[in-house]
Amino acid sequence: MSHDHAAPIPVVRDISSLRLEIAGLRAAGRSIGFVPTMGALHEGHISLGELARSRGAAVVYSIFVNPTQFAPHEDFGRYPRTEQADVLQLATEDVCDLVYMPDAKEMYPEGFATSLAVGGPSAGLETDFRPHFFGGVGIVVAKLLLQVLPDFAIFGEKDYQQLQVIRRLAADLDIPVEILGGPTQRESDGLAMSSRNAYLDAAQRKVAGKLNLILKDVIARIHAGDKPEHAAAFGFGELLTAGFDKVDYLEVRDAETLAPVKDTSRPMRVLAAVKVGATRLIDNMAV
Ligand code: PAF
């Protein structure tokens, strides 16, 4: 539900203020749901807060563009930063009780020297093209979960490999937080909502809308009896024909481990990453 005269949401920027506010919410008997984001919020992010609210929790959003998950040649510098509008939107949509917006010095103070090597579901797919990515996501998410210590945290299924890596990480490090996935929100032509869609011009936006349709074609072929690897090869060709400038991958994987499919009776997931101009888009669907 959106409100025209929304009450302002408290915004904290350091760990001790964060812990104080969360202790206050807990003292009032609230459970805590957490939605970590890099800001530039869209309906996808809002839907995660709605999911947290539907479980009766007080909802904490973090907004932090995490430098360690970008390689030097990537879009860290131009990643959209719309903090004021983000906080206003969270208030208007009434999905948030507390915003945590640390700066890079709070998260990575001088002398910071720890890194995480995440394995398992991080193998292949994104890692083949962004080898730095899951190490950066792993360290920042581990820190955020330990700072907020929510009852549960929700991550969008649009970043499905990230979600599976985080589930593994939280289990392996005994972080006592339930990790949940929130369904991908889509535009009217099916394009998965993403902060990076803002980079697309009109012609690129039209091409981008075909990605989800091709994933559906791949799934239909598998349901019709095609082998997953054959259906994926078909989809790869379709993407190039549809006008994508580069296809990083289109693969069908085991939905839980993200290992190559050996047993087609287990749940499978089709995942793809493509480029339209300089913009990289990812999407995935359950088979
Ligand atoms: O998905 C994102 O927005 C980011 O990767 C996350 C999980 C907030 C970590 O920086």
XYZ file of C-alpha atoms and ligand atoms in Angstrom:
297
model
C 0.000 0.000 0.000
C 1.460 3.397 -0.828
C 0.998 6.494 1.335
C 0.974 10.124 0.155
C 2.008 11.483 3.546
C 4.505 8.878 4.603
C 6.201 9.100 7.999
C 9.975 9.473 7.615
C 11.996 6.310 8.178
C 15.011 6.413 10.524
C 18.272 6.211 8.561
C 21.443 5.021 10.323
C 24.940 5.098 8.878
C 27.090 3.325 11.461
C 27.073 -0.104 13.083
C 26.490 1.040 16.673
C 23.425 3.156 15.757
C 22.152 0.218 13.687
C 22.463 -2.164 16.651
C 20.778 0.336 18.984
C 17.770 0.757 16.652
C 17.457 -3.002 16.156
C 17.645 -3.601 19.913
C 14.759 -1.102 20.246
C 12.659 -3.000 17.681
C 13.410 -6.314 19.407
C 12.567 -4.818 22.827
C 9.182 -3.848 21.346
C 8.660 -7.537 20.523
C 9.317 -7.297 16.751
C 11.056 -9.938 14.680
C 13.471 -8.547 12.078
C 13.399 -9.108 8.314
C 16.321 -7.796 6.264
C 16.500 -6.738 2.612
C 20.087 -5.990 1.506
C 20.281 -3.773 -1.621
C 22.627 -1.554 -3.580
C 19.889 1.083 -3.912
C 18.396 2.415 -7.184
C 15.272 0.716 -5.885
C 12.517 -0.574 -8.171
C 9.386 -2.663 -7.685
C 11.513 -5.803 -7.379
C 13.148 -4.447 -4.209
C 9.808 -3.221 -2.868
C 8.267 -6.681 -3.348
C 10.989 -8.133 -1.072
C 9.961 -5.719 1.708
C 6.312 -6.679 1.169
C 7.276 -10.332 1.566
C 9.096 -9.497 4.822
C 6.067 -7.515 6.043
C 3.748 -10.428 5.214
C 5.722 -12.450 7.792
C 4.915 -9.806 10.416
C 8.498 -8.551 10.754
C 9.942 -5.090 11.195
C 11.879 -4.549 7.967
C 15.439 -3.251 7.665
C 16.763 -2.289 4.216
C 20.457 -1.701 3.622
C 21.644 0.492 0.755
C 25.328 0.085 -0.029
C 27.009 -0.031 -3.442
C 29.642 -2.591 -2.522
C 32.986 -1.818 -4.214
C 34.448 -5.302 -3.651
C 31.967 -6.981 -5.999
C 32.935 -4.829 -8.994
C 36.074 -5.389 -11.084
C 38.015 -2.220 -12.011
C 36.584 -2.218 -15.575
C 32.951 -2.600 -14.383
C 30.252 -0.013 -13.640
C 30.948 0.801 -9.954
C 31.531 4.480 -10.800
C 28.370 4.910 -12.829
C 26.122 2.510 -10.896
C 22.924 4.545 -10.247
C 22.949 6.206 -6.794
C 19.529 7.586 -5.859
C 19.616 7.433 -2.063
C 17.137 10.209 -1.251
C 14.591 8.931 -3.765
C 15.139 5.384 -2.451
C 14.379 6.339 1.160
C 11.333 8.333 0.032
C 10.071 5.376 -1.997
C 10.490 3.005 0.971
C 8.464 5.416 3.122
C 5.769 5.919 0.478
C 5.388 2.191 -0.118
C 5.355 1.573 3.647
C 7.623 -1.467 3.461
C 10.478 -0.418 5.751
C 11.112 0.458 9.413
C 14.830 1.243 9.301
C 17.348 2.066 6.571
C 21.017 1.198 7.042
C 23.222 3.212 4.698
C 26.886 2.736 5.684
C 29.714 4.311 3.706
C 32.717 2.396 2.408
C 34.847 3.366 5.463
C 32.256 1.888 7.833
C 32.203 -1.393 5.909
C 35.896 -1.559 5.003
C 37.840 0.500 7.570
C 41.541 1.072 7.157
C 43.430 -2.172 7.676
C 40.545 -4.371 6.515
C 42.232 -7.571 5.395
C 39.747 -10.439 5.336
C 38.425 -12.176 2.274
C 36.114 -15.117 1.703
C 36.469 -17.872 -0.867
C 32.989 -19.166 -1.621
C 32.736 -22.478 -3.473
C 29.902 -24.863 -4.364
C 27.184 -23.042 -6.324
C 29.585 -20.218 -7.240
C 31.372 -22.491 -9.754
C 30.932 -21.425 -13.404
C 28.137 -19.208 -14.825
C 28.782 -15.688 -13.383
C 32.190 -16.709 -12.033
C 33.453 -17.502 -15.547
C 32.835 -13.868 -16.530
C 33.081 -12.030 -13.175
C 35.641 -14.052 -11.177
C 35.830 -11.398 -8.420
C 32.051 -11.201 -7.946
C 31.080 -13.835 -5.381
C 34.086 -13.153 -3.151
C 32.896 -9.532 -2.922
C 29.242 -10.466 -2.443
C 30.207 -13.108 0.134
C 32.216 -10.756 2.338
C 29.682 -7.919 2.249
C 26.670 -10.177 2.838
C 28.418 -11.998 5.706
C 29.219 -8.609 7.287
C 25.696 -7.235 6.747
C 24.046 -10.368 8.177
C 26.286 -10.227 11.259
C 25.708 -6.489 11.708
C 21.908 -6.659 11.405
C 21.442 -10.204 12.798
C 17.885 -10.443 11.460
C 15.601 -13.448 11.839
C 15.519 -13.767 8.073
C 16.988 -12.041 5.022
C 15.426 -11.918 1.553
C 17.335 -11.840 -1.739
C 15.780 -11.577 -5.198
C 15.641 -14.749 -7.290
C 16.696 -12.660 -10.282
C 20.250 -13.131 -8.992
C 19.667 -16.847 -8.575
C 23.303 -17.940 -8.411
C 23.933 -15.220 -5.806
C 20.962 -16.517 -3.778
C 22.318 -20.090 -3.820
C 25.835 -18.887 -2.898
C 24.402 -16.918 0.042
C 22.337 -19.879 1.251
C 25.520 -22.005 1.202
C 27.589 -19.297 2.914
C 25.072 -18.727 5.726
C 24.844 -22.492 6.350
C 28.627 -23.025 6.205
C 29.410 -20.100 8.564
C 26.563 -20.989 10.985
C 25.077 -17.512 10.588
C 21.743 -17.908 12.406
C 19.644 -16.206 9.740
C 17.039 -17.842 7.494
C 17.779 -17.032 3.835
C 14.724 -16.587 1.595
C 14.322 -15.939 -2.137
C 11.781 -13.432 -3.476
C 10.211 -13.995 -6.934
C 11.571 -11.944 -9.856
C 9.377 -8.949 -10.707
C 8.916 -8.320 -14.440
C 7.953 -5.478 -16.771
C 4.866 -5.954 -18.997
C 6.959 -7.644 -21.744
C 8.537 -9.958 -19.167
C 11.914 -8.197 -18.822
C 13.219 -8.880 -15.306
C 13.342 -5.660 -13.286
C 16.900 -4.526 -12.621
C 18.606 -1.281 -11.662
C 20.789 -1.740 -14.763
C 17.738 -1.543 -17.100
C 18.109 2.230 -16.655
C 21.189 2.069 -18.933
C 19.161 0.820 -21.966
C 18.091 3.104 -24.825
C 14.766 2.435 -26.612
C 16.189 0.051 -29.243
C 18.224 -1.885 -26.662
C 15.205 -2.066 -24.349
C 13.229 -3.788 -27.137
C 15.920 -6.433 -27.613
C 16.222 -6.895 -23.821
C 12.533 -7.867 -23.658
C 13.252 -11.013 -25.710
C 15.519 -12.644 -23.139
C 12.688 -13.954 -20.960
C 10.787 -15.292 -24.006
C 13.819 -17.284 -25.128
C 14.250 -18.765 -21.646
C 10.601 -19.866 -21.856
C 11.301 -21.471 -25.282
C 14.198 -23.425 -23.762
C 11.950 -24.653 -20.945
C 9.221 -25.640 -23.437
C 11.768 -27.695 -25.409
C 12.882 -29.531 -22.269
C 9.264 -30.255 -21.378
C 8.778 -31.583 -24.917
C 11.610 -34.085 -24.318
C 14.713 -32.243 -25.550
C 17.923 -32.858 -23.568
C 18.762 -29.842 -21.341
C 22.099 -29.224 -23.114
C 20.443 -29.327 -26.573
C 17.669 -26.958 -25.486
C 20.324 -24.609 -24.044
C 22.329 -24.659 -27.294
C 19.133 -23.816 -29.196
C 18.437 -20.899 -26.833
C 21.995 -19.604 -27.195
C 21.515 -19.336 -30.971
C 18.101 -17.699 -30.513
C 19.645 -14.991 -28.329
C 22.178 -14.100 -31.018
C 19.444 -14.046 -33.689
C 17.295 -11.820 -31.442
C 19.951 -9.087 -31.553
C 21.881 -9.503 -28.287
C 25.443 -8.327 -28.851
C 27.040 -11.037 -26.722
C 25.846 -14.127 -24.899
C 28.027 -14.914 -21.878
C 26.107 -18.088 -21.104
C 22.771 -19.821 -21.358
C 22.803 -23.020 -19.336
C 20.479 -25.445 -17.626
C 21.736 -26.428 -14.172
C 20.637 -28.343 -11.090
C 18.395 -25.837 -9.286
C 19.936 -26.413 -5.858
C 23.643 -27.051 -6.388
C 23.917 -25.299 -9.782
C 26.093 -28.190 -10.933
C 25.665 -29.365 -14.556
C 22.523 -31.492 -14.869
C 23.056 -35.235 -14.418
C 19.628 -36.209 -13.126
C 16.695 -34.607 -14.987
C 14.244 -35.805 -12.318
C 15.697 -33.194 -9.914
C 14.546 -29.531 -10.129
C 16.427 -27.637 -12.857
C 16.979 -23.958 -13.537
C 17.780 -22.208 -16.823
C 20.149 -19.247 -16.359
C 21.503 -16.714 -18.845
C 23.703 -13.629 -19.031
C 23.776 -11.449 -22.144
C 24.975 -8.061 -23.279
C 22.960 -5.425 -25.098
C 25.450 -2.735 -26.074
C 27.582 -2.279 -22.944
C 24.786 -3.341 -20.578
C 24.948 -6.796 -19.063
C 21.621 -8.448 -18.176
C 20.944 -11.692 -16.337
C 17.792 -13.731 -15.936
C 16.748 -17.245 -14.913
C 13.653 -19.404 -14.545
C 12.624 -22.699 -12.985
C 12.367 -25.433 -15.634
O 22.029 -8.137 -5.160
C 22.533 -7.095 -4.710
O 21.963 -6.001 -4.771
C 23.912 -7.163 -4.081
O 24.719 -8.106 -4.717
C 23.894 -7.393 -2.553
C 23.292 -8.754 -2.211
C 23.091 -6.303 -1.870
C 25.321 -7.374 -2.001
O 25.960 -6.178 -2.263
